[in-house]
Tab-separated table of C-alpha atoms in Angstrom:
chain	number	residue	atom	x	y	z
E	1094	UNK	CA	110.788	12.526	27.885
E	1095	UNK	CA	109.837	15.897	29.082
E	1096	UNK	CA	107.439	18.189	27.774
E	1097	UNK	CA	106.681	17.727	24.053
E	1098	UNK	CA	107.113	20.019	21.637
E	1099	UNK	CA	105.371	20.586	18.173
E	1100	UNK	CA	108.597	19.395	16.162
E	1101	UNK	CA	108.948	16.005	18.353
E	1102	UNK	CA	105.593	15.307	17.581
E	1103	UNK	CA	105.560	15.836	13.960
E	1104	UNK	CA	108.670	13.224	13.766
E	1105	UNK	CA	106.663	10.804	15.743
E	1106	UNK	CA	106.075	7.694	13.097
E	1107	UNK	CA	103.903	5.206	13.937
E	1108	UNK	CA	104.821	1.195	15.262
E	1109	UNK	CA	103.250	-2.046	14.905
E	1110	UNK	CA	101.380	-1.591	17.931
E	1111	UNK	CA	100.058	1.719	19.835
E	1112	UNK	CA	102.861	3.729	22.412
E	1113	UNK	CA	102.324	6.768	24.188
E	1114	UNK	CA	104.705	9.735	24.391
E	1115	UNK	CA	104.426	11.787	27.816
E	1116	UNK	CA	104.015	14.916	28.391
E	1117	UNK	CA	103.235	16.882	31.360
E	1118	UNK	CA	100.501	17.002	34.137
E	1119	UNK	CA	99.010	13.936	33.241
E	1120	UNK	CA	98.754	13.847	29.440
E	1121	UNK	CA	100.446	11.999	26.975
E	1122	UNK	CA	100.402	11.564	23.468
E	1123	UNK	CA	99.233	8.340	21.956
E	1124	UNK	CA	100.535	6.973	18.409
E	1125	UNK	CA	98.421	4.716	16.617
E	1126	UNK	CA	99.352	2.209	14.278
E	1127	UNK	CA	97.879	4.385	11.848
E	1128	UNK	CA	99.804	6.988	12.374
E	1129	UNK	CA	96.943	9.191	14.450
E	1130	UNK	CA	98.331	10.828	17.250
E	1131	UNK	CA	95.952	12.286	20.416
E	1132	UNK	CA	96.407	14.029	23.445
E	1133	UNK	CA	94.899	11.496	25.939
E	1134	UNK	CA	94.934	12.704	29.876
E	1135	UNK	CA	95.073	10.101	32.759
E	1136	UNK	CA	93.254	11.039	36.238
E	1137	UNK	CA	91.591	9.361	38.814
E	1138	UNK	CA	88.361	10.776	40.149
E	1139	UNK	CA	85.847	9.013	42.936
E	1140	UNK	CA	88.458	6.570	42.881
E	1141	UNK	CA	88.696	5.576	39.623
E	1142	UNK	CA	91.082	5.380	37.274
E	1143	UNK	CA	89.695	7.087	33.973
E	1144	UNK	CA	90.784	8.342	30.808
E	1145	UNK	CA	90.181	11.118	28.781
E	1146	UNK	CA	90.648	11.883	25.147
E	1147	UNK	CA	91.320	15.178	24.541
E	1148	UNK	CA	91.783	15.594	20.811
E	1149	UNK	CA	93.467	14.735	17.937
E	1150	UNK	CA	96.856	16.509	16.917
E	1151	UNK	CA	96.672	18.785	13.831
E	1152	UNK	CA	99.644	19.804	12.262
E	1153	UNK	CA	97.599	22.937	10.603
E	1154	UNK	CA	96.063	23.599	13.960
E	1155	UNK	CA	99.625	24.359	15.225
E	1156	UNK	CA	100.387	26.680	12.076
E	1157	UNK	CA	97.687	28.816	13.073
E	1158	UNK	CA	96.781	31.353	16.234
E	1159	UNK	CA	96.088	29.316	19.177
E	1160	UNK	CA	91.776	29.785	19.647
E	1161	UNK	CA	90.073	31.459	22.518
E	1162	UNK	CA	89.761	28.946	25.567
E	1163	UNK	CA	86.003	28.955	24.715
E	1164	UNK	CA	86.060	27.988	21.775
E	1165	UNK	CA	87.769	24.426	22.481
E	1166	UNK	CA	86.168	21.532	23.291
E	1167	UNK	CA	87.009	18.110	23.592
E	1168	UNK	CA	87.438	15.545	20.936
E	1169	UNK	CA	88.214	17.902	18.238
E	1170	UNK	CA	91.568	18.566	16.494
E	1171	UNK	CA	94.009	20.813	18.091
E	1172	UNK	CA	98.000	21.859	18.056
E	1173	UNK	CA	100.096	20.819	21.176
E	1174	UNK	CA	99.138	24.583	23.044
E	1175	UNK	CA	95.368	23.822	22.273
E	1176	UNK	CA	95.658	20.268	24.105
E	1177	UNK	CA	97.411	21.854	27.091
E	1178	UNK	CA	94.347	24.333	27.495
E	1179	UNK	CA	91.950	21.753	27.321
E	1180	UNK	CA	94.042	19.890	29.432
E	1181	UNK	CA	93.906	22.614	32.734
E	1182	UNK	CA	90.235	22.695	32.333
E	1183	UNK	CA	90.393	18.932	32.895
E	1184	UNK	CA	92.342	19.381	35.573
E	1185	UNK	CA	90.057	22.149	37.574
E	1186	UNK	CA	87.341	19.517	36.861
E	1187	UNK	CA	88.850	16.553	38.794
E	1188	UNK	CA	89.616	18.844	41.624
E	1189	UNK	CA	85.922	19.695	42.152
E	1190	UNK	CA	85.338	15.963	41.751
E	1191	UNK	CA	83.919	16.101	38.327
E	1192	UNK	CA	84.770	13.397	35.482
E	1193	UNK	CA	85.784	14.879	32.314
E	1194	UNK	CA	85.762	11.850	30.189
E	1195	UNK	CA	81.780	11.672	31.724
E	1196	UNK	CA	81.054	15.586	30.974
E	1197	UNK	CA	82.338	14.944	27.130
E	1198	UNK	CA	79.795	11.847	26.543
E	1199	UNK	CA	77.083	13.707	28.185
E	1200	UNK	CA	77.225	16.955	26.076
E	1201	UNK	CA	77.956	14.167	22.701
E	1202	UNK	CA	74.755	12.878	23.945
E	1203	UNK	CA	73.176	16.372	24.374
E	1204	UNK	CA	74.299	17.568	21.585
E	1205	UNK	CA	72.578	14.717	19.365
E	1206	UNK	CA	69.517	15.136	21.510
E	1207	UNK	CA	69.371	18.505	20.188
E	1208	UNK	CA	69.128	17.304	16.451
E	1209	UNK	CA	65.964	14.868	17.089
E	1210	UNK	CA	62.374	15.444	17.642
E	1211	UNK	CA	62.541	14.612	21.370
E	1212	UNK	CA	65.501	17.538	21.416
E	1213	UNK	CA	63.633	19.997	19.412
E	1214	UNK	CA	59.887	19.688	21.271
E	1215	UNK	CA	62.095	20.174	24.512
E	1216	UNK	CA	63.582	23.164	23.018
E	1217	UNK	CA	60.126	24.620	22.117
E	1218	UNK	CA	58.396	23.900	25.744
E	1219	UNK	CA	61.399	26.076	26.841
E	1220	UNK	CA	60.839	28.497	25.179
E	1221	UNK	CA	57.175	28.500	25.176
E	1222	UNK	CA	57.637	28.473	29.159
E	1223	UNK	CA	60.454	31.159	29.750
E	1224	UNK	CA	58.787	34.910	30.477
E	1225	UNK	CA	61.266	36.141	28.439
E	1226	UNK	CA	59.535	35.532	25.022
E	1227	UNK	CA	57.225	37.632	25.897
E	1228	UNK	CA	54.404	37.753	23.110
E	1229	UNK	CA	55.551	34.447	22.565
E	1230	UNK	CA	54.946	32.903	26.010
E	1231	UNK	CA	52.401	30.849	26.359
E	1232	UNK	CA	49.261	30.254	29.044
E	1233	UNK	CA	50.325	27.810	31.595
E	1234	UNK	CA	47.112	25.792	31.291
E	1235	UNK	CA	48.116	25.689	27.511
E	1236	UNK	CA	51.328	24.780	27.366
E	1237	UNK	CA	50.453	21.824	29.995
E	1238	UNK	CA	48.307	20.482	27.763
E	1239	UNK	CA	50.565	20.468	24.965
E	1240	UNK	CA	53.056	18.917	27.120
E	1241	UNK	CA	50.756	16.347	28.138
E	1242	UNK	CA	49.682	15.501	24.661
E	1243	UNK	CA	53.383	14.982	23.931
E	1244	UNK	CA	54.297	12.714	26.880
E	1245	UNK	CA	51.325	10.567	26.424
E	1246	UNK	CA	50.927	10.476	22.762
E	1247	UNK	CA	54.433	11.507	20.818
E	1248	UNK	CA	57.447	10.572	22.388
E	1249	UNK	CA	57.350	7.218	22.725
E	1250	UNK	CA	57.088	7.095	18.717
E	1251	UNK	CA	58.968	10.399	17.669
E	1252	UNK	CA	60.752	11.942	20.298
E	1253	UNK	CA	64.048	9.988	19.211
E	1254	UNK	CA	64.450	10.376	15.690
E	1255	UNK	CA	66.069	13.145	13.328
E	1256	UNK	CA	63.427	15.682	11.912
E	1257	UNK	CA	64.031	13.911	8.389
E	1258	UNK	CA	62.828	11.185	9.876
E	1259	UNK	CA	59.724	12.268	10.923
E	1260	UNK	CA	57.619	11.910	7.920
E	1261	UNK	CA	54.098	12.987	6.903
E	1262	UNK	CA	53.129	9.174	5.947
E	1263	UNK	CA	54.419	8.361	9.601
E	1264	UNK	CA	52.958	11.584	11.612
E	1265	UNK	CA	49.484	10.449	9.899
E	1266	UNK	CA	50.113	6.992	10.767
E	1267	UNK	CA	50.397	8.057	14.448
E	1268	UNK	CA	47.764	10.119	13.754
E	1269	UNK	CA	45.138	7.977	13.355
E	1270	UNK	CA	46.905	5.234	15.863
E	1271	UNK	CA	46.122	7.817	18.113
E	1272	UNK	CA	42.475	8.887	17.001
E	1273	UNK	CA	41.782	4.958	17.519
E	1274	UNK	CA	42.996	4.645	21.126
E	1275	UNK	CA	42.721	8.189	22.790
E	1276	UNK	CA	39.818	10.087	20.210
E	1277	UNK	CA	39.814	12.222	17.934
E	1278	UNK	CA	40.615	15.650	19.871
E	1279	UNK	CA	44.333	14.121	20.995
E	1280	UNK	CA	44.771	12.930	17.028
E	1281	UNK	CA	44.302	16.450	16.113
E	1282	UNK	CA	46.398	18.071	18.840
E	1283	UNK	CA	49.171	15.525	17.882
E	1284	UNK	CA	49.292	16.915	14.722
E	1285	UNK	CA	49.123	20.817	15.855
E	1286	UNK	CA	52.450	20.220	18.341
E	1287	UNK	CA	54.552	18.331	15.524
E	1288	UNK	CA	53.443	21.125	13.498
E	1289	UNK	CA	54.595	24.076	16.091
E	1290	UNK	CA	58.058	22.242	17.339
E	1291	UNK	CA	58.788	21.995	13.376
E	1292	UNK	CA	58.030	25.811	12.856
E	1293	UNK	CA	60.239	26.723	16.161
E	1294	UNK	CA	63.382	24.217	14.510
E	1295	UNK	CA	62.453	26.505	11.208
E	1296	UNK	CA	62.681	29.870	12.997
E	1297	UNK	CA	65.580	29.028	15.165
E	1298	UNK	CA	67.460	28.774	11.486
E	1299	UNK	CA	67.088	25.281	10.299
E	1300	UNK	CA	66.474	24.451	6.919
E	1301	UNK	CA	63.315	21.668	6.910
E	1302	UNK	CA	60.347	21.026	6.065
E	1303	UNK	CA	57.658	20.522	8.292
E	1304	UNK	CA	55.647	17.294	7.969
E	1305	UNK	CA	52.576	18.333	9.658
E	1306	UNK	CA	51.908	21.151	6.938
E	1307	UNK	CA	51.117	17.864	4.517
E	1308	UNK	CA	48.281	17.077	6.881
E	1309	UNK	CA	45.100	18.657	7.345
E	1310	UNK	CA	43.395	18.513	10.334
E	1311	UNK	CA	40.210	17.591	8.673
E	1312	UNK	CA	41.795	14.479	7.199
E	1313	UNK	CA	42.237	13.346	10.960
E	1314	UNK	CA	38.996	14.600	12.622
E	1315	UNK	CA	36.150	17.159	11.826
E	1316	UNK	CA	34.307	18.894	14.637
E	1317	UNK	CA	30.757	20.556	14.436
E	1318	UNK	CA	31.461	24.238	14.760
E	1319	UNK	CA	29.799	25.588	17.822
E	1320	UNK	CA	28.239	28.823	19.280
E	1321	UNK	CA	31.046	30.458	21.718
E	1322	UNK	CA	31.675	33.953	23.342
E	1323	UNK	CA	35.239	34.784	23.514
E	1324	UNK	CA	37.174	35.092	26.681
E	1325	UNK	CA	39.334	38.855	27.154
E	1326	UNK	CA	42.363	37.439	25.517
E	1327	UNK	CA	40.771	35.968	22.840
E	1328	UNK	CA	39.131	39.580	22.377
E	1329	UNK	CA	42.665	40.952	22.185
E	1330	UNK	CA	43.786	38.521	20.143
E	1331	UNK	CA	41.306	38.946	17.453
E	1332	UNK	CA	41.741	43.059	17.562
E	1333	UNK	CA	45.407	42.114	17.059
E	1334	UNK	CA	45.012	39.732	14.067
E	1335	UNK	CA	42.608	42.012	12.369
E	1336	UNK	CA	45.440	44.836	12.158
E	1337	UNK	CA	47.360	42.874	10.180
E	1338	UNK	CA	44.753	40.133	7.998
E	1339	UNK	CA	44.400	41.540	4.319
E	1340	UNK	CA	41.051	42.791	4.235
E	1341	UNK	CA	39.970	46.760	3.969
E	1342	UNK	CA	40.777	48.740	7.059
E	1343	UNK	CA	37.065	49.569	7.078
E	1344	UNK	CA	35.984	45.748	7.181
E	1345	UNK	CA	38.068	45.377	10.519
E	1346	UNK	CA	36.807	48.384	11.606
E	1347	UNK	CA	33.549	46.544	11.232
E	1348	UNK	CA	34.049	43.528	12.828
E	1349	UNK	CA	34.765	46.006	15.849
E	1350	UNK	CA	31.946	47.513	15.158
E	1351	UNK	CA	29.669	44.957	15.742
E	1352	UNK	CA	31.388	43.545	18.862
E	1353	UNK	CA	31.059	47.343	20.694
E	1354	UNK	CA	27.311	47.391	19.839
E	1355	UNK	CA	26.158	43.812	20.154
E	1356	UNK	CA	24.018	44.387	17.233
E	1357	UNK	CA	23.000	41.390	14.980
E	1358	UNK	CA	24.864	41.042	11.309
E	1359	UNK	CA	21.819	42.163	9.202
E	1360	UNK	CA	21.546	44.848	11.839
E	1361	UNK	CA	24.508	45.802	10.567
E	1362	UNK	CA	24.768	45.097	7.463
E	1363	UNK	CA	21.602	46.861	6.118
E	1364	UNK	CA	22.053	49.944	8.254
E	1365	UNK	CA	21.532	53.618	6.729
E	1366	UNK	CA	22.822	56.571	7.649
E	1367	UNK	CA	19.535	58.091	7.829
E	1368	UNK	CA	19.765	56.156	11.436
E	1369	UNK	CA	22.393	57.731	12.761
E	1370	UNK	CA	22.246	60.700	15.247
E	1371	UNK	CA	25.557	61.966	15.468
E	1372	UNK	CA	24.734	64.876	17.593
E	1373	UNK	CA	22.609	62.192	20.353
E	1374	UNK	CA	25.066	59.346	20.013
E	1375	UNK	CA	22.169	57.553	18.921
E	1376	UNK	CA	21.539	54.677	16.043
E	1377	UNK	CA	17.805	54.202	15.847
E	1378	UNK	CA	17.084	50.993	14.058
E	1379	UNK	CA	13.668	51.371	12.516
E	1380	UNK	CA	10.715	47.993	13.477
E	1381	UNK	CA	11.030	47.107	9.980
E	1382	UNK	CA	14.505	45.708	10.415
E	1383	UNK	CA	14.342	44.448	13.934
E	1384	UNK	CA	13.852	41.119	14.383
E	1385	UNK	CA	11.286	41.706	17.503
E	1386	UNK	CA	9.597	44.182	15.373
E	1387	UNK	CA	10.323	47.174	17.512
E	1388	UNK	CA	12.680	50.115	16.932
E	1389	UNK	CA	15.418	49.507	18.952
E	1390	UNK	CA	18.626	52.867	20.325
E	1391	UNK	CA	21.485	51.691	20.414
E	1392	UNK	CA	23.942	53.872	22.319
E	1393	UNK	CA	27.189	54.993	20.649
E	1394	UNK	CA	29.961	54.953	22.697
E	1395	UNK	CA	32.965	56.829	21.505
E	1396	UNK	CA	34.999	54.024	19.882
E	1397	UNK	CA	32.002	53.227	18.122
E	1398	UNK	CA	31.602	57.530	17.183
E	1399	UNK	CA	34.861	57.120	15.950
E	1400	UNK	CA	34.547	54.126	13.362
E	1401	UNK	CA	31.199	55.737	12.326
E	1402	UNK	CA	33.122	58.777	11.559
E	1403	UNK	CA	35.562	56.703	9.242
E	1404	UNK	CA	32.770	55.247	7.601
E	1405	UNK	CA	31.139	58.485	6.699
E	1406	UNK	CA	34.944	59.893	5.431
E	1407	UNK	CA	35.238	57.300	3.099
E	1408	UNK	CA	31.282	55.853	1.882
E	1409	UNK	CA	29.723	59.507	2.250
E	1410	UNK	CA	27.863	59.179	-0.951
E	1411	UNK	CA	26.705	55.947	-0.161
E	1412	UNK	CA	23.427	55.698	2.154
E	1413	UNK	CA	24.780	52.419	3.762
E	1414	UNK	CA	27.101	52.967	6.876
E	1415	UNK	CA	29.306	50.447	4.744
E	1416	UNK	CA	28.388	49.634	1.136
E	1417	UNK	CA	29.743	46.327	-1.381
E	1418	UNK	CA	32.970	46.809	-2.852
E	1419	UNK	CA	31.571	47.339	-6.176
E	1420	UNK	CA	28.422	48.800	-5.535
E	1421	UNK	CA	27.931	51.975	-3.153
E	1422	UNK	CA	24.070	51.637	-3.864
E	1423	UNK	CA	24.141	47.901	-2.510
E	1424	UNK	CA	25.472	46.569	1.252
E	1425	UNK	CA	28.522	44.622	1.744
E	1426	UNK	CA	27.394	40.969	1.460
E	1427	UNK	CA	26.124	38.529	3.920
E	1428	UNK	CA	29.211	36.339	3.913
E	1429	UNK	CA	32.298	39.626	4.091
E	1430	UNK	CA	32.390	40.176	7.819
E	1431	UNK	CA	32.943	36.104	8.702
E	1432	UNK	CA	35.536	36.367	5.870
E	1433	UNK	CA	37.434	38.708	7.479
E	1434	UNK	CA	37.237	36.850	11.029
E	1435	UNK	CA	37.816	33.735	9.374
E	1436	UNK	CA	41.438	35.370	8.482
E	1437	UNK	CA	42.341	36.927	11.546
E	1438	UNK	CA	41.557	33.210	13.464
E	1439	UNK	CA	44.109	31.335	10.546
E	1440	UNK	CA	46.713	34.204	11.767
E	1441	UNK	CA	45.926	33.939	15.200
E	1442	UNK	CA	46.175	29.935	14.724
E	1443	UNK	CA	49.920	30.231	13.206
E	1444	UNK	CA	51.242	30.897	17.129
E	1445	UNK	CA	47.666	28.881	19.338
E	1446	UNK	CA	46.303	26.281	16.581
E	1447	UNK	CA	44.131	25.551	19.877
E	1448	UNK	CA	42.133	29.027	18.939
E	1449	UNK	CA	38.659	27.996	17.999
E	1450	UNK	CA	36.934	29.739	15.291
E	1451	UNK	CA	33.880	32.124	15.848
E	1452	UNK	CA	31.385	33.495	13.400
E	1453	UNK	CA	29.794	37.468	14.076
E	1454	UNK	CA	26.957	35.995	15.659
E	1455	UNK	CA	29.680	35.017	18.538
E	1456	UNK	CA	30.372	38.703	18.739
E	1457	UNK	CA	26.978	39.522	19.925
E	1458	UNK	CA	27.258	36.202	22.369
E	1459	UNK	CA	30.788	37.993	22.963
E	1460	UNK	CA	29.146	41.198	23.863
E	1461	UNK	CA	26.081	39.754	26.510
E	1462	UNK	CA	28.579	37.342	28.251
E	1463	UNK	CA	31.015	40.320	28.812
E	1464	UNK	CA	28.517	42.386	30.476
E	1465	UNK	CA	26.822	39.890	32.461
E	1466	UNK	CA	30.097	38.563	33.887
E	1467	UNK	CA	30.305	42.454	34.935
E	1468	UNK	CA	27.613	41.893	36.766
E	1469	UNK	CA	25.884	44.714	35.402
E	1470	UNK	CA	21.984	44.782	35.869
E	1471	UNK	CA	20.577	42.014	33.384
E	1472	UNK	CA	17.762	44.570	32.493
E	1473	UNK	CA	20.081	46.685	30.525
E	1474	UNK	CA	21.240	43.854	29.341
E	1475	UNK	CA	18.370	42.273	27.528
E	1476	UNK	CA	17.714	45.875	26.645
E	1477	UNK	CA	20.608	46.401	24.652
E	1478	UNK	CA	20.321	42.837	23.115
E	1479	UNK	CA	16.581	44.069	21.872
E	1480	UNK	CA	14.956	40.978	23.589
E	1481	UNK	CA	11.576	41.392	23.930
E	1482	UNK	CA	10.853	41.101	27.790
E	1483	UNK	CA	9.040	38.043	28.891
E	1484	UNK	CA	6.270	40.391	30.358
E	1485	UNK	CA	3.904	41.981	27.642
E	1486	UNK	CA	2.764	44.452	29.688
E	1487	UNK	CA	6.647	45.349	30.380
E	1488	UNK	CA	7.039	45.245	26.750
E	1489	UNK	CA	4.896	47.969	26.273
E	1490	UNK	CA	6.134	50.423	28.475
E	1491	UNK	CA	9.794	49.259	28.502
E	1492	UNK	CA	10.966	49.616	24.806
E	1493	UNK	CA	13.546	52.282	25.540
E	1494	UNK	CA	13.869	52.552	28.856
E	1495	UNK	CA	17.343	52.360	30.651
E	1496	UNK	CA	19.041	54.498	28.165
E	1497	UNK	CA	20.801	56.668	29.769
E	1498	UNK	CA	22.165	53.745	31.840
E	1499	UNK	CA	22.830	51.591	28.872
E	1500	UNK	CA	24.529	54.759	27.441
E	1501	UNK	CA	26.757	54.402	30.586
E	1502	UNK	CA	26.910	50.312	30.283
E	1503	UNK	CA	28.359	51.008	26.284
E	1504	UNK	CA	30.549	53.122	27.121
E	1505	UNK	CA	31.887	50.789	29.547
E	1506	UNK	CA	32.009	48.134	27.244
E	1507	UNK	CA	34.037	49.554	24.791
E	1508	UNK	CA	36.888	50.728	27.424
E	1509	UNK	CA	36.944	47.333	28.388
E	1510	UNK	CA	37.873	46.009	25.562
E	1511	UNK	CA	40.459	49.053	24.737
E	1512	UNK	CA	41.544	47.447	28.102
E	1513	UNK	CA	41.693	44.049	27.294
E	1514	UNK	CA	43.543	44.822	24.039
E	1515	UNK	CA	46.448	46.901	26.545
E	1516	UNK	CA	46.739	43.593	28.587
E	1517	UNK	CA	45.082	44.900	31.541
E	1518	UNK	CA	42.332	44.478	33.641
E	1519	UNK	CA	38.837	46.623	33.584
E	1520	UNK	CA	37.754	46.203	37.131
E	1521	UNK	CA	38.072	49.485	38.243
E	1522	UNK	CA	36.099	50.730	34.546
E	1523	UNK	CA	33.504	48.573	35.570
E	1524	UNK	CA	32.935	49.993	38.945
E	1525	UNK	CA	33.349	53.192	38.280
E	1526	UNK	CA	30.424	52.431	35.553
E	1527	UNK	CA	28.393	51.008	38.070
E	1528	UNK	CA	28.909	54.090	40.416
E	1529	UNK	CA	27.807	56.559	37.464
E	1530	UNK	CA	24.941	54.725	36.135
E	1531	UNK	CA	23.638	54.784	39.873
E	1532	UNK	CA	23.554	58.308	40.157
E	1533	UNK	CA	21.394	59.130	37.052
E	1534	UNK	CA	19.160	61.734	38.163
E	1535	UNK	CA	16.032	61.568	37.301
E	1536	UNK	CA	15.972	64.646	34.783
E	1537	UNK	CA	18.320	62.627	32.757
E	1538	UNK	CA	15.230	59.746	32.282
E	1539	UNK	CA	13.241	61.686	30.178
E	1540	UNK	CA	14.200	60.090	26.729
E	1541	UNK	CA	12.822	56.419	28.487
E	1542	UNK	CA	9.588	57.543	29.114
């Protein structure tokens, strides 16, 4: 026969045994017993005779407008002028030396890669990895240990089953298989990557649930919480969490607060207006309430002028810079400001579950690693941290000195982190800091004597 045609093939009836029905180029049509029929193409390639199924015939698929080349693919059912498309691209592959039959297995296989664990993690380290996803990216040291948790520690027990089949009974179960053999740390970052591959499957459309959400991390492992001072982009994480956590705009505008001033909590907390100089840029904590028992100036940079001025708009009447919800004769309570950061760190956690949490002590930790890493001179420092000097005699005559260039060293401060929060880097802030607090003239020391 010649080339087929859609009525010949619709007569075709089917024999006791299996016959084929050529066409052209190669292809032929094969009858089953059953009375299938599919467009099967014959090649060699490498020198090897192979053969490739192309699809199965469809009536219905010849009643209807023949599809875009693109959207064929092997193995599925097509009319006679769908085969003969599928059957050039063949073709052009076993001229470049390519199997076909090979190609189709390998993208089956890909394709039910892509609907297990092992396909979905993969997925997510892509994406993780590629600069395009921007906000989304992730730290190279970071994602390398997430990688490494899930070469060592997942995929030998997960990475080839569906997502249905990873279940929260067997997730714990690895779990603490884990925790026994490798320690407690690796338990609970086996847990945090089944959780994040699950929630990129969920946001790339499918509809499942995530097994890790059933497990909390303190059922695996609990760790002691310790003292820490965060690093710039944990600073710009936080500010960025905080715009969107629940609490008052006032109580983030705290949390700030405290971080530009380096101030202790109850420093904070039971602060007056009374102690404010607007017109100096000056809050003068009274001996009472420091802890050295010394009045202490703290220097108000702008940032920090600004959030002061917020305060005053909205708690005028109160004499606290920021008074309890309920009460504007009482201070917001000892607990509210490590609420708040307690919710930005569970949003920030939703895209790093690495991020460790911090308390506003840390903020003050936060606020002397920041400036000593600037390498600015330790004196103002300790100054602005109110430590007592080790020398009593120093202590004396010291109290407020280095104002002006602690004014300076604040100001700094708080354009780095304005920096840090932009992405970019606050070298040239912190010399040109360094450069104006060395040319304070000597008229401008009279406040620190």
């Amino acid at each position: 026969m010649g080339d087929l045609t859609d009525k010949e093939l619709k007569n075709l009836r089917p024999k006791a045994k299996l016959y084929k029905v050529t066409d052209r180029d190669g292809m032929h049509a094969a009858v089953t017993p059953t009375g299938v029929i599919s467009f099967r193409y014959q090649y060699r390639v490498n020198g090897r005779q192979e053969v490739l199924t192309i699809g199965r015939y469809s009536p219905e698929a010849a009643r209807k407008l023949t599809r875009a080349p693109d959207a064929l693919e092997y193995g599925m059912e097509v009319s006679l002028a769908e085969a003969r498309t599928l059957l050039a691209r063949a073709r052009r592959q076993v001229e470049r030396g390519e199997s076909p039959s090979k190609a189709k297995v390998e993208k089956r296989t890909a394709s039910a890669e892509a609907l297990t664990f092992g396909g979905w993690a993969e997925a997510y380290f892509k994406h993780k990895a590629d600069p395009k996803s921007g906000a989304e990216k992730l730290a190279d040291s970071t994602l390398a240990m997430r990688r490494s948790v899930y070469d060592r520690a997942i995929a030998g027990e997960l990475s080839k089953l569906k997502l249905g089949e990873v279940t929260p009974q067997r997730l714990k179960r690895l779990c603490d298989e884990v925790k026994e053999k490798r320690g407690p740390a690796v338990a609970v970052h086996v847990r945090e990557v089944v959780l994040l591959v699950f929630r990129h499957a969920q946001g790339s459309g499918l509809d499942v649930s995530n097994p890790a959400e059933s497990i909390r991390t303190s059922a695996i492992a609990t760790f002691e919480p310790r003292d820490r001072a965060l690093s710039p982009s944990e600073v710009r994480a936080v500010i960025a969490a905080l715009d969107h956590v629940s609490a008052a705009p006032t109580l983030r505008s705290a949390v700030k607060f405290v971080l530009l001033t380096g101030v202790r909590k109850s420093e904070f907390i039971d602060a007056t207006w009374a102690e404010i100089d607007f017109a100096a840029a000056r809050w003068t904590i009274p001996a009472e309430r420091m802890k050295a028992g010394k009045a202490h100036v703290v220097p108000l940079s702008d940032q920090a002028l600004d959030i002061l001025t917020a305060f005053r708009t909205m708690f005028g009447a109160s004499r606290y810079l920021h008074p309890g919800r309920y009460d504007g004769d009482t201070p917001i309570s000892n607990a509210t400001l490590n609420r708040v950061i307690d919710t930005a760190v569970e949003r920030i956690r939703k895209d790093d579950p690495d991020f460790q949490t911090f308390g506003v002590h840390d903020l003050r930790r936060t606020f002397s690693t920041g400036l000593n890493r600037a390498k600015f001179d330790d004196r103002w420092i300790e100054m602005s941290l109110a430590h007592a000097p080790r020398n009593r005699i120093a202590a004396v005559y010291n109290v407020n000195r280095y104002l002006a260039e602690r004014k300076i060293m604040l100001q700094c401060w708080a354009d780095m982190v304005d920096a840090w929060v932009r992405g970019e880097s606050a070298k040239e802030l912190i010399a040109d800091a360094k450069r104006l607090a060395a040319e304070v003239h000597d008229d401008e020391l009279d406040d620190d004597l």
